[in-house]
XYZ file of N, CA and C in Angstrom:
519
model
N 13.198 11.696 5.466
C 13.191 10.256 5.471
C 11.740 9.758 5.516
N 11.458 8.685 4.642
C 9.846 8.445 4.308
C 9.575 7.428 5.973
N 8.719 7.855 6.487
C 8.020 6.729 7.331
C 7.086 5.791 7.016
N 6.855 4.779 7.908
C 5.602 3.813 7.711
C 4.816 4.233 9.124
N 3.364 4.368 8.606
C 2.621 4.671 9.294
C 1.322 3.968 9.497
N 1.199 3.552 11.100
C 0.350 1.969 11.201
C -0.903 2.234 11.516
N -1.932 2.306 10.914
C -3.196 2.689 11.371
C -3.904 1.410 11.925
N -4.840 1.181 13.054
C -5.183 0.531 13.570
C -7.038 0.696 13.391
N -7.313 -0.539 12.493
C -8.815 -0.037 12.950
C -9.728 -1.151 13.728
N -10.425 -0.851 14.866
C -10.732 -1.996 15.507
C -12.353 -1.387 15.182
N -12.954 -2.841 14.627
C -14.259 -2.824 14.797
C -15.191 -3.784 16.143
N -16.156 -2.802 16.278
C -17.292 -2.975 16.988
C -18.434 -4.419 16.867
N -17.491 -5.761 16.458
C -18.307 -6.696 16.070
C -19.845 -7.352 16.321
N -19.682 -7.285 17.772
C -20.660 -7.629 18.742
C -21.199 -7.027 18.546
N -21.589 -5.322 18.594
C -22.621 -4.507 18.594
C -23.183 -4.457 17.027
N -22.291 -4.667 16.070
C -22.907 -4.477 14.424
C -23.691 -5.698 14.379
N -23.076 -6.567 14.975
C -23.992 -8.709 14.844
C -25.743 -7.899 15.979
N -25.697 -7.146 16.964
C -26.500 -7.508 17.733
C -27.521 -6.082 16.943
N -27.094 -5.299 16.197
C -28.092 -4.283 16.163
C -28.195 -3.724 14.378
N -27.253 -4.491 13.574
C -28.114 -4.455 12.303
C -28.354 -6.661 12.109
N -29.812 -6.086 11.624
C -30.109 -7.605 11.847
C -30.278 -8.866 10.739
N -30.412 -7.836 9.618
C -30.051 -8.632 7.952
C -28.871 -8.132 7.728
N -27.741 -8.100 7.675
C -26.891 -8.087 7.230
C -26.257 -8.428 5.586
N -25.666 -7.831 4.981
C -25.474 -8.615 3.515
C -24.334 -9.854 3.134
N -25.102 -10.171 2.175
C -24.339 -11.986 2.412
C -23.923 -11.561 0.634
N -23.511 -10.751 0.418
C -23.324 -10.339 -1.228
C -22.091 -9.278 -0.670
N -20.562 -9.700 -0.962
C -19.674 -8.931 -1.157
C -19.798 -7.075 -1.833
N -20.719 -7.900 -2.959
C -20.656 -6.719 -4.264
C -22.016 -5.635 -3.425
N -22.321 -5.803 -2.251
C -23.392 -5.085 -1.704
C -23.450 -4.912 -0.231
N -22.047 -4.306 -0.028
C -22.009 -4.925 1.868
C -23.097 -3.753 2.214
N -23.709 -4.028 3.332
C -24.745 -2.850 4.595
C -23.699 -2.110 4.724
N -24.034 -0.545 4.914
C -23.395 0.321 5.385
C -23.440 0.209 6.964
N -22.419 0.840 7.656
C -22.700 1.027 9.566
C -22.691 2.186 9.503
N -22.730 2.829 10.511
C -22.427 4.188 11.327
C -20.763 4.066 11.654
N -20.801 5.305 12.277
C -19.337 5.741 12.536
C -19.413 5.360 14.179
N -20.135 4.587 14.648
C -20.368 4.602 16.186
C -19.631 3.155 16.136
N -19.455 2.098 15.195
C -18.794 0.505 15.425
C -17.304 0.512 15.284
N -16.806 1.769 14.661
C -15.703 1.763 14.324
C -14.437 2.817 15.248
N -13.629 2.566 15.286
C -12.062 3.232 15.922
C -10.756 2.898 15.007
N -10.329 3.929 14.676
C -9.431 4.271 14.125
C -8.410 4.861 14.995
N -7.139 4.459 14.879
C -6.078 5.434 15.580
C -4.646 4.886 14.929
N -3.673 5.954 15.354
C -2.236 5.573 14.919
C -1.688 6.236 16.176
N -0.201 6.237 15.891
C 0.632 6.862 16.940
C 0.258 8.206 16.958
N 0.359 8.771 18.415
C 0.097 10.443 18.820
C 0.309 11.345 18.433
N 1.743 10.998 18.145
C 2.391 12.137 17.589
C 2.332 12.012 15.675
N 1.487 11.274 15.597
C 0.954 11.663 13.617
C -0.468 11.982 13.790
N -1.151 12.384 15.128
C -2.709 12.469 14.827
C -2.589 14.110 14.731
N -3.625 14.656 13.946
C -4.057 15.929 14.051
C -5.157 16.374 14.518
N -5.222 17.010 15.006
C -6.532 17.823 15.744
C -8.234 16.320 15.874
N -7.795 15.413 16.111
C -8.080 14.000 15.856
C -8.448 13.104 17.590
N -9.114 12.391 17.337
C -9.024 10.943 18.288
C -9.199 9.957 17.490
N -9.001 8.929 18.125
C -9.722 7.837 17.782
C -11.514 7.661 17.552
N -11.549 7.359 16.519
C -12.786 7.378 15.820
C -12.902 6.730 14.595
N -14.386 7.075 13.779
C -14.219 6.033 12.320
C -13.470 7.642 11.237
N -13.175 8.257 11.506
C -12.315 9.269 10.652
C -11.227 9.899 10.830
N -9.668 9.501 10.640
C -8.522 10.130 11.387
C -7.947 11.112 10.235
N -7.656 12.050 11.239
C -6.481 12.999 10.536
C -4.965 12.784 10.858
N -4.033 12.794 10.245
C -3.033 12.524 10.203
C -1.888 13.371 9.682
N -0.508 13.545 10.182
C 0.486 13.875 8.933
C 1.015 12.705 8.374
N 1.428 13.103 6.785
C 1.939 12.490 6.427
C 2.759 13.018 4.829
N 3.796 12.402 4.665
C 4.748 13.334 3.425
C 4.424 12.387 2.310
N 4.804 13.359 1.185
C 5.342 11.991 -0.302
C 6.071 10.785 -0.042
N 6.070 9.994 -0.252
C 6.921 8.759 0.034
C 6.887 8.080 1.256
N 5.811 8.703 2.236
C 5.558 7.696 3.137
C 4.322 6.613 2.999
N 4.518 5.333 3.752
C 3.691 4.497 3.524
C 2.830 4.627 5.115
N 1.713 4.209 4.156
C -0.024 3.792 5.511
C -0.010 2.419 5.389
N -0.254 2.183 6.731
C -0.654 0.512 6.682
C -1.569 0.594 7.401
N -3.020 -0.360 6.870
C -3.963 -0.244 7.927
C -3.999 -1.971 8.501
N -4.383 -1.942 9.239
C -4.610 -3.167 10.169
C -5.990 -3.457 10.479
N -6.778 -4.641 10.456
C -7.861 -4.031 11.294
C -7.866 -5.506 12.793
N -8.889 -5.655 13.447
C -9.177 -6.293 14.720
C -10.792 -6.108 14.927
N -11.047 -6.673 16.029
C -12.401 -6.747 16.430
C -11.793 -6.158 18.043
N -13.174 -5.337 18.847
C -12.688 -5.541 19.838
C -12.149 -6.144 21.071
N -12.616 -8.075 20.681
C -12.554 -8.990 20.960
C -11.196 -9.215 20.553
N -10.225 -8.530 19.923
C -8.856 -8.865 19.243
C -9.085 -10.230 19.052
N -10.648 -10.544 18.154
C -10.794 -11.706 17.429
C -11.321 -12.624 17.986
N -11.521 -12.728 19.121
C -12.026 -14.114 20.146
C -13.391 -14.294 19.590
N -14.329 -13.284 19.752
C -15.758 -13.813 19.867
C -16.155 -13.482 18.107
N -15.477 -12.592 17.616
C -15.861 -11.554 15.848
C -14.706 -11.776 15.591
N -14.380 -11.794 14.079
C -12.958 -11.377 13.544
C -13.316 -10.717 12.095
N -12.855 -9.816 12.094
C -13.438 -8.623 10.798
C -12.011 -8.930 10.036
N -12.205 -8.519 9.024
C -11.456 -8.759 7.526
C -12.045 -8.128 6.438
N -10.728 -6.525 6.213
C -10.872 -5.989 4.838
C -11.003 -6.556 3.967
N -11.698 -6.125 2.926
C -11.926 -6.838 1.608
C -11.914 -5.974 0.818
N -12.020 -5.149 0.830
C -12.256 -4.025 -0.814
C -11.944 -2.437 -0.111
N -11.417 -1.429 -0.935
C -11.528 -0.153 -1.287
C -11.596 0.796 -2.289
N -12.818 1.820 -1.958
C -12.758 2.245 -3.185
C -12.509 3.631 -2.572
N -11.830 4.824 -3.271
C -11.359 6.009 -3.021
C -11.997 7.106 -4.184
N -12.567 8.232 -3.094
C -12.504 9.751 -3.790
C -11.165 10.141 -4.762
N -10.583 9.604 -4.361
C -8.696 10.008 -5.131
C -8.939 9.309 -6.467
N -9.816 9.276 -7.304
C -9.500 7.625 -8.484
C -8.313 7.743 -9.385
N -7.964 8.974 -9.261
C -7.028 9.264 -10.450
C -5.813 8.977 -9.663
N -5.452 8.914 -8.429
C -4.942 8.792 -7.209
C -3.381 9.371 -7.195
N -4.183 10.559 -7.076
C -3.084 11.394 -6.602
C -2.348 12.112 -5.420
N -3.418 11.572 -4.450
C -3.124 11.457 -3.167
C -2.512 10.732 -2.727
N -3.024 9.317 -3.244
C -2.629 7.777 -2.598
C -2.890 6.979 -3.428
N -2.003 6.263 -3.341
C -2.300 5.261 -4.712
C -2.990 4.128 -3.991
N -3.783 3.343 -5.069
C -4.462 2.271 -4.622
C -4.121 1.334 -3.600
N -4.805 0.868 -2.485
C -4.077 -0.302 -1.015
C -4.010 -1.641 -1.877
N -3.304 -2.391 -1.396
C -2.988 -3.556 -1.282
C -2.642 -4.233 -0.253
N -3.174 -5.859 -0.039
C -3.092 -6.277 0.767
C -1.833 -6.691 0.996
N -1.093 -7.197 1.975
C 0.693 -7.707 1.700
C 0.566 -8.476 2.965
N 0.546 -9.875 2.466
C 0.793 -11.473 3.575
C 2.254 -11.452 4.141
N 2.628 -11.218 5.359
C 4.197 -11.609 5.487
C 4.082 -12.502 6.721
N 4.952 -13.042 6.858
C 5.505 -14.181 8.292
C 5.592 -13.541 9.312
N 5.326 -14.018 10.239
C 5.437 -12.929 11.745
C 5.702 -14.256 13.133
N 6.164 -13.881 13.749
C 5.492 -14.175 15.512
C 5.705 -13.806 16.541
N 5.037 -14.429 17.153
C 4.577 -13.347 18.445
C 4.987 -14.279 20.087
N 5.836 -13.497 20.946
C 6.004 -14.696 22.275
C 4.383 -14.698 22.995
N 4.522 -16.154 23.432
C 2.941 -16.076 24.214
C 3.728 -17.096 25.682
N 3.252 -16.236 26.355
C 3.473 -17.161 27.963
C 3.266 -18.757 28.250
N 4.182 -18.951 28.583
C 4.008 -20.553 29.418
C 2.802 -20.753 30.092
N 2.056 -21.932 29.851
C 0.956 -21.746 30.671
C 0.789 -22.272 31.789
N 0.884 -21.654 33.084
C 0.803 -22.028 34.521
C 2.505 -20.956 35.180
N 2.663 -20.327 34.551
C 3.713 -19.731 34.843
C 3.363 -18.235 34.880
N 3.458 -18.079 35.772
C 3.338 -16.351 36.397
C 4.614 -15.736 37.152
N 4.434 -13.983 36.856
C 5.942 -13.847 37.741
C 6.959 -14.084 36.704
N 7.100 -14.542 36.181
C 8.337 -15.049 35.555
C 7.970 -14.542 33.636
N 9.308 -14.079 33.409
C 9.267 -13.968 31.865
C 9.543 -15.045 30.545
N 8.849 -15.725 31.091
C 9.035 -17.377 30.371
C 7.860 -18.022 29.245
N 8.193 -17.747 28.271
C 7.616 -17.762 27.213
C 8.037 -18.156 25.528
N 7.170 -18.890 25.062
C 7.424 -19.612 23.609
C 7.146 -18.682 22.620
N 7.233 -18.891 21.219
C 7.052 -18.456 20.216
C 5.876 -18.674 19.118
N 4.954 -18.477 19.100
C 4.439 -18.540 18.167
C 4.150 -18.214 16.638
N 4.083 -18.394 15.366
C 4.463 -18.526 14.086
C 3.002 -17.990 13.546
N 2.710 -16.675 13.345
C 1.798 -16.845 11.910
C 1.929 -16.188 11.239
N 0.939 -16.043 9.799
C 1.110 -15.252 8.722
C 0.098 -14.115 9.438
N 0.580 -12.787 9.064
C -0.212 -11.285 9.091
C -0.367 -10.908 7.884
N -0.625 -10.112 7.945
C -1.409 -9.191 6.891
C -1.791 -7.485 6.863
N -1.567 -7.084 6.211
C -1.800 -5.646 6.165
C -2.351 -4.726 5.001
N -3.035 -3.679 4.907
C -3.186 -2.921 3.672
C -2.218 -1.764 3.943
N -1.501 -1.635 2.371
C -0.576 -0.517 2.507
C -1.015 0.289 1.302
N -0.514 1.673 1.226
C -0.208 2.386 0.187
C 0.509 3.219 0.370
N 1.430 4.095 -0.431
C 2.396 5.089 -1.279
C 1.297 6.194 -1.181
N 1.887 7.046 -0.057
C 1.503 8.626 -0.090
C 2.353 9.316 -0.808
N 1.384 9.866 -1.954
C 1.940 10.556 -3.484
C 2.229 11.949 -3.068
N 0.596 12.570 -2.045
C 0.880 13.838 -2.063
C 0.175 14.679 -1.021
N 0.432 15.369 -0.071
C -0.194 15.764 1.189
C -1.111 16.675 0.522
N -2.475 16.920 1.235
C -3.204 17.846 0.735
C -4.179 17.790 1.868
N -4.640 18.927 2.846
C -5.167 19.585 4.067
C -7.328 18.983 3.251
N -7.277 19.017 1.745
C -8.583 18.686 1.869
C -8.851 17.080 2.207
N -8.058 16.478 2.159
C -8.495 15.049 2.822
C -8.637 14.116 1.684
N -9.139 12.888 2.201
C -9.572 11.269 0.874
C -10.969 11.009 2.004
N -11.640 10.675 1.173
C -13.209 10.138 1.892
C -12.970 8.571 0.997
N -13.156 8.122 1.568
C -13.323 6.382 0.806
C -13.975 5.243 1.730
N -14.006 4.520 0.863
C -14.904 2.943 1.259
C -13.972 2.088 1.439
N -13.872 1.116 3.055
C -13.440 -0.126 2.932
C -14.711 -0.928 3.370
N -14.391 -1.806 2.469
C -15.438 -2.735 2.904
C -14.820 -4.638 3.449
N -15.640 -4.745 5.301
C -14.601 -6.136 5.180
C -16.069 -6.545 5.869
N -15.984 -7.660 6.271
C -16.512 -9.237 6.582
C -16.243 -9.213 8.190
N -17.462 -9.805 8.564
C -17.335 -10.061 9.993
C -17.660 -11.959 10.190
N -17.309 -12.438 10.673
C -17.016 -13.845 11.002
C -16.988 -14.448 12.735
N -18.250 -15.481 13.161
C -18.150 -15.618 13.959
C -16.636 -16.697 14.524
N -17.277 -16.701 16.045
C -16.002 -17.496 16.389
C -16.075 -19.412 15.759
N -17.042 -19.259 15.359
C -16.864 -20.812 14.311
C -16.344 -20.203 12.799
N -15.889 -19.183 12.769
C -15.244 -18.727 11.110
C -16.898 -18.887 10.343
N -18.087 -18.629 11.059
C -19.203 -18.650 10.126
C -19.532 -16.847 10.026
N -19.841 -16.651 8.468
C -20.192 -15.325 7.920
C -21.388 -14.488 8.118
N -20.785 -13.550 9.490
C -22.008 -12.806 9.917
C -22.620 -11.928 8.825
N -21.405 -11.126 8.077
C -21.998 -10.084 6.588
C -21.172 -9.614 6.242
N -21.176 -8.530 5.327
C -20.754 -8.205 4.551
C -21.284 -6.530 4.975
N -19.921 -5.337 5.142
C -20.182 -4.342 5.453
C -19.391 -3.113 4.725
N -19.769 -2.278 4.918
C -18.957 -1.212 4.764
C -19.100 0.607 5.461
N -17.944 1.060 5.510
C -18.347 2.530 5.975
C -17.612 3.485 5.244
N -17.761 4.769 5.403
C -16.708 5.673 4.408
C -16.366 6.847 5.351
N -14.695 6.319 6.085
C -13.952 7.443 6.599
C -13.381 8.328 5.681
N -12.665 8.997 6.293
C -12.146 10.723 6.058
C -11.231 10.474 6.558
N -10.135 10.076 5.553
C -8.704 10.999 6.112
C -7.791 12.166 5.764
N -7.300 12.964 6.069
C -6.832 13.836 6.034
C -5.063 13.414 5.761
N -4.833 13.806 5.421
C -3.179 14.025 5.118
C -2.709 15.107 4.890
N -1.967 15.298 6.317
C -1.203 16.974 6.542
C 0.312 16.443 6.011
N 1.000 17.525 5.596
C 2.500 17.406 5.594
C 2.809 17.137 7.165
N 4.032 17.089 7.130
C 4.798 16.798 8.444
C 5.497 17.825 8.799
């Protein structure tokens, strides 16, 4: 039976804004980071010989789907990062076929405010977002690729334009 599999990547906003200091304001040219701003993880029981980091190993079969997610570690308050592009070692993509982004409706309960103790809480309504793709074909040598997203202060003003290139691995299951 094919699974969906949720990768989580939270970037290091604060520290990329405070310690690269030109940043690129050109999509078609984001700054590279280090592997030190970034965390990657999914559920436990799909990591392989792995932590959380900017490179995960994973299982995963034909016909299962990856979804990546990303966040700031601020889960957005002070930075809010946003994929924008990938490009893949796979081009012929026979590993994985190309991501796409996919907008769907969501919400989320958020607490009454002044109410503690108690499980009393409203609903809130927004649109999410995710990158997915169609795992074609497991293979122990891995995909090395580029995402590249946007960091944005808490006025929605454009800190830069970045990118890094993890390693994932895709084991069978």
């Amino acid at each position: 039976m094919a699974k969906t599999i949720n990768v989580l990547i939270a970037f290091d906003a604060s520290s990329i804004k405070r310690d690269i200091s030109n940043p690129s304001k050109n999509p078609d040219q984001p700054t590279s980071v280090g592997s030190q701003y970034i965390y990657m993880t999914t559920r436990h029981d799909h990591v392989v010989n792995s932590s959380s980091g900017a490179n995960l190993d994973f299982e995963a079969n034909p016909g299962d789907t990856i979804r990546w997610r990303e966040t700031t570690l601020s889960l957005n308050a002070d930075y809010s990062a946003l994929l924008y592009a990938y490009v893949s070692s796979d081009p012929d993509h026979k590993l994985l076929e190309d991501p796409r982004v996919s907008i769907v409706e969501g919400s989320f309960p958020i607490p009454k405010e002044g109410v503690g103790g108690k499980p009393d809480y409203d609903r809130q309504s927004y649109n999410d977002h995710f990158w997915t793709a169609l795992v074609k074909k497991s293979d122990a040598s891995g995909i090395t690729y580029h995402f590249s997203f946007q960091i944005h202060d808490d006025e929605g003003n454009l800190v830069g334009y970045f990118k890094w290139d993890p390693h994932i691995t895709i084991k069978p299951r």
